[in-house]
Amino acid sequence: MHKTGLLGLCVPAWNSVRMASSGMTRRDPLANKVALVTASTDGIGFAIARRLAQDGAHVVVSSRKQQNVDQAVATLQGEGLSVTGTVCHVGKAEDRERLVAMAVKLHGGIDILVSNAAVNPFFGSLMDITEEVWDKGFTPYNVSKTALLGLTKNLAIELAPRNVRVNCLAPGLIKTSFSRMLWMDKEKEERMKQTLQIRRLGEPEDCAGIVSFLCSEDASYITGETVVVGGGTPSRL
């Protein structure tokens, strides 16, 4: 009789976990939902928009430049995803109103907002995005992003009676155009890798799955939390 060792028993289970985590067995957890994703034509925002659309949501992407919006929409629609877009500078009230109006027209309401900006009190789930960047040259930026941690806690309390959940994502060093000064130099990149438990820098897609989860019904009992996606860097949050 052939005996299967412990490793042999673990392989099928491990393959099942890999299939689930890679999306091979994923249903459409965000079907029939409309998601607004601000600053979503590049980097982390674009990866989040793509993942939410892959998971069944109709996604409205936005950016300050029309050409960036057009390019992102064309790319995602070319992948067969349900996406529209509009120019939006979140610092301008008229742009925010137009963004919301577009989503309401599409669906009669908005289910998900992924943004650094303020929230109107009828979104089903809000995701703030901050960054875990700690450098003496980034003091004003660090202060503004750290403020989002408190904003998340307060909005979670204020909006809970309206059945709105509020959570925050805190990415570590993710390879985007914004952070290129920190990883374009290979020697500097190697030094930074040594500070991480997972010996690589993050990719935008590493952030997208956790956002989709937190916006889904699978996270219906999670609110007011900040999730660090930082490759095991010592967290200062």
mmCIF file of C-alpha atoms in Angstrom, residues 85-237:
data_model
loop_
_atom_site.group_PDB
_atom_site.id
_atom_site.type_symbol
_atom_site.label_atom_id
_atom_site.label_comp_id
_atom_site.label_asym_id
_atom_site.label_seq_id
_atom_site.Cartn_x
_atom_site.Cartn_y
_atom_site.Cartn_z
ATOM 1 C CA GLY A 85 -14.733 57.552 -16.724
ATOM 2 C CA THR A 86 -14.778 61.284 -16.182
ATOM 3 C CA VAL A 87 -12.373 64.082 -15.380
ATOM 4 C CA CYS A 88 -12.428 64.901 -11.684
ATOM 5 C CA HIS A 89 -10.255 67.072 -9.497
ATOM 6 C CA VAL A 90 -11.412 66.055 -6.024
ATOM 7 C CA GLY A 91 -10.488 69.504 -4.703
ATOM 8 C CA LYS A 92 -13.211 71.064 -6.855
ATOM 9 C CA ALA A 93 -16.794 70.784 -5.652
ATOM 10 C CA GLU A 94 -18.246 70.909 -9.162
ATOM 11 C CA ASP A 95 -16.036 68.022 -10.270
ATOM 12 C CA ARG A 96 -17.026 65.910 -7.269
ATOM 13 C CA GLU A 97 -20.702 66.595 -7.937
ATOM 14 C CA ARG A 98 -20.344 65.571 -11.580
ATOM 15 C CA LEU A 99 -18.562 62.363 -10.583
ATOM 16 C CA VAL A 100 -21.314 61.417 -8.149
ATOM 17 C CA ALA A 101 -24.053 62.394 -10.615
ATOM 18 C CA MET A 102 -22.568 60.095 -13.246
ATOM 19 C CA ALA A 103 -22.627 57.106 -10.903
ATOM 20 C CA VAL A 104 -26.150 57.883 -9.702
ATOM 21 C CA LYS A 105 -27.355 58.105 -13.291
ATOM 22 C CA LEU A 106 -25.831 54.714 -14.039
ATOM 23 C CA HIS A 107 -27.225 52.867 -11.049
ATOM 24 C CA GLY A 108 -29.525 55.095 -9.039
ATOM 25 C CA GLY A 109 -26.942 55.153 -6.267
ATOM 26 C CA ILE A 110 -23.355 54.410 -5.340
ATOM 27 C CA ASP A 111 -22.167 51.325 -3.512
ATOM 28 C CA ILE A 112 -18.420 51.844 -3.196
ATOM 29 C CA LEU A 113 -16.126 54.856 -2.993
ATOM 30 C CA VAL A 114 -12.368 54.392 -3.090
ATOM 31 C CA SER A 115 -10.800 57.773 -2.472
ATOM 32 C CA ASN A 116 -8.573 60.077 -0.472
ATOM 33 C CA ALA A 117 -11.392 62.597 -0.471
ATOM 34 C CA ALA A 118 -14.401 63.238 1.747
ATOM 35 C CA VAL A 119 -17.517 61.084 1.482
ATOM 36 C CA ASN A 120 -21.183 61.816 0.995
ATOM 37 C CA PRO A 121 -23.280 59.760 3.440
ATOM 38 C CA PHE A 122 -24.874 57.289 1.065
ATOM 39 C CA PHE A 123 -21.978 55.108 -0.015
ATOM 40 C CA GLY A 124 -22.184 51.465 0.974
ATOM 41 C CA SER A 125 -18.458 51.225 1.601
ATOM 42 C CA LEU A 126 -15.655 53.773 1.710
ATOM 43 C CA MET A 127 -11.971 52.977 1.336
ATOM 44 C CA ASP A 128 -9.454 55.669 2.241
ATOM 45 C CA ILE A 129 -5.998 55.235 0.783
ATOM 46 C CA THR A 130 -2.970 56.382 2.711
ATOM 47 C CA GLU A 131 0.697 55.502 2.380
ATOM 48 C CA GLU A 132 3.091 54.295 5.017
ATOM 49 C CA VAL A 133 5.895 56.625 3.951
ATOM 50 C CA TRP A 134 8.159 57.740 6.773
ATOM 51 C CA ASP A 135 11.009 60.026 5.798
ATOM 52 C CA LYS A 136 12.117 63.342 7.227
ATOM 53 C CA GLY A 137 11.779 64.895 3.770
ATOM 54 C CA PHE A 138 8.101 63.958 3.583
ATOM 55 C CA THR A 139 6.856 65.643 6.768
ATOM 56 C CA PRO A 140 3.870 67.567 5.303
ATOM 57 C CA TYR A 141 2.882 64.562 3.236
ATOM 58 C CA ASN A 142 3.181 62.200 6.210
ATOM 59 C CA VAL A 143 1.007 64.459 8.356
ATOM 60 C CA SER A 144 -1.733 64.654 5.726
ATOM 61 C CA LYS A 145 -1.775 60.899 5.211
ATOM 62 C CA THR A 146 -1.648 60.085 8.916
ATOM 63 C CA ALA A 147 -4.728 62.270 9.347
ATOM 64 C CA LEU A 148 -6.630 59.738 7.239
ATOM 65 C CA LEU A 149 -6.184 57.150 9.989
ATOM 66 C CA GLY A 150 -8.194 59.299 12.384
ATOM 67 C CA LEU A 151 -10.657 60.275 9.654
ATOM 68 C CA THR A 152 -11.319 56.596 8.993
ATOM 69 C CA LYS A 153 -12.116 55.945 12.659
ATOM 70 C CA ASN A 154 -14.408 58.948 12.922
ATOM 71 C CA LEU A 155 -16.252 58.354 9.659
ATOM 72 C CA ALA A 156 -16.788 54.725 10.614
ATOM 73 C CA ILE A 157 -18.615 55.878 13.743
ATOM 74 C CA GLU A 158 -20.546 58.689 12.058
ATOM 75 C CA LEU A 159 -21.681 56.660 9.042
ATOM 76 C CA ALA A 160 -22.443 53.326 10.723
ATOM 77 C CA PRO A 161 -26.100 54.298 11.359
ATOM 78 C CA ARG A 162 -26.428 54.758 7.584
ATOM 79 C CA ASN A 163 -25.067 51.257 6.953
ATOM 80 C CA VAL A 164 -21.823 52.639 5.545
ATOM 81 C CA ARG A 165 -18.554 50.923 6.360
ATOM 82 C CA VAL A 166 -15.269 52.860 6.278
ATOM 83 C CA ASN A 167 -11.841 51.256 6.118
ATOM 84 C CA CYS A 168 -8.354 52.386 5.143
ATOM 85 C CA LEU A 169 -5.529 50.857 3.130
ATOM 86 C CA ALA A 170 -1.940 51.771 4.043
ATOM 87 C CA PRO A 171 0.426 50.571 1.300
ATOM 88 C CA GLY A 172 4.114 50.264 1.986
ATOM 89 C CA LEU A 173 6.641 50.817 -0.790
ATOM 90 C CA ILE A 174 4.773 50.015 -3.996
ATOM 91 C CA LYS A 175 6.465 50.312 -7.385
ATOM 92 C CA THR A 176 4.603 53.188 -9.010
ATOM 93 C CA SER A 177 5.656 56.315 -10.858
ATOM 94 C CA PHE A 178 5.048 58.274 -7.649
ATOM 95 C CA SER A 179 7.615 56.241 -5.694
ATOM 96 C CA ARG A 180 10.155 55.797 -8.477
ATOM 97 C CA MET A 181 12.711 57.995 -6.699
ATOM 98 C CA LEU A 182 12.889 55.280 -4.040
ATOM 99 C CA TRP A 183 13.420 52.293 -6.338
ATOM 100 C CA MET A 184 14.863 53.456 -9.663
ATOM 101 C CA ASP A 185 18.346 53.287 -8.123
ATOM 102 C CA LYS A 186 19.038 49.545 -7.904
ATOM 103 C CA GLU A 187 21.393 49.877 -4.954
ATOM 104 C CA LYS A 188 18.779 51.809 -2.997
ATOM 105 C CA GLU A 189 16.114 49.281 -4.007
ATOM 106 C CA GLU A 190 18.212 46.402 -2.701
ATOM 107 C CA ARG A 191 18.723 48.191 0.617
ATOM 108 C CA MET A 192 14.999 48.741 0.971
ATOM 109 C CA LYS A 193 14.266 45.094 0.207
ATOM 110 C CA GLN A 194 16.426 44.103 3.180
ATOM 111 C CA THR A 195 14.007 45.933 5.520
ATOM 112 C CA LEU A 196 11.090 43.788 4.345
ATOM 113 C CA GLN A 197 10.112 40.340 5.567
ATOM 114 C CA ILE A 198 8.997 39.623 2.001
ATOM 115 C CA ARG A 199 12.152 40.417 0.075
ATOM 116 C CA ARG A 200 10.591 42.364 -2.778
ATOM 117 C CA LEU A 201 8.896 45.686 -3.373
ATOM 118 C CA GLY A 202 5.160 45.702 -3.769
ATOM 119 C CA GLU A 203 3.241 45.962 -7.025
ATOM 120 C CA PRO A 204 -0.038 47.902 -7.401
ATOM 121 C CA GLU A 205 -1.888 44.605 -7.784
ATOM 122 C CA ASP A 206 -0.792 43.637 -4.263
ATOM 123 C CA CYS A 207 -3.139 46.352 -2.977
ATOM 124 C CA ALA A 208 -6.106 45.674 -5.224
ATOM 125 C CA GLY A 209 -7.330 42.382 -3.797
ATOM 126 C CA ILE A 210 -7.564 43.606 -0.206
ATOM 127 C CA VAL A 211 -9.579 46.638 -1.340
ATOM 128 C CA SER A 212 -11.998 44.419 -3.240
ATOM 129 C CA PHE A 213 -12.392 42.191 -0.189
ATOM 130 C CA LEU A 214 -13.021 45.111 2.172
ATOM 131 C CA CYS A 215 -15.651 46.486 -0.217
ATOM 132 C CA SER A 216 -17.450 43.136 -0.470
ATOM 133 C CA GLU A 217 -20.052 41.480 1.732
ATOM 134 C CA ASP A 218 -17.330 39.118 2.956
ATOM 135 C CA ALA A 219 -16.088 42.086 5.018
ATOM 136 C CA SER A 220 -19.530 43.148 6.211
ATOM 137 C CA TYR A 221 -18.410 43.120 9.879
ATOM 138 C CA ILE A 222 -15.222 45.118 9.326
ATOM 139 C CA THR A 223 -15.214 48.897 9.708
ATOM 140 C CA GLY A 224 -12.915 51.587 11.070
ATOM 141 C CA GLU A 225 -9.807 49.522 10.353
ATOM 142 C CA THR A 226 -6.517 50.315 8.634
ATOM 143 C CA VAL A 227 -4.845 47.461 6.767
ATOM 144 C CA VAL A 228 -1.118 47.718 6.078
ATOM 145 C CA VAL A 229 0.037 46.163 2.808
ATOM 146 C CA GLY A 230 3.752 46.590 3.276
ATOM 147 C CA GLY A 231 5.572 43.318 2.710
ATOM 148 C CA GLY A 232 6.285 42.868 6.401
ATOM 149 C CA THR A 233 7.953 46.209 6.980
ATOM 150 C CA PRO A 234 8.018 47.138 10.696
ATOM 151 C CA SER A 235 4.765 49.052 11.004
ATOM 152 C CA ARG A 236 4.724 52.448 12.652
ATOM 153 C CA LEU A 237 0.960 52.859 12.475
#
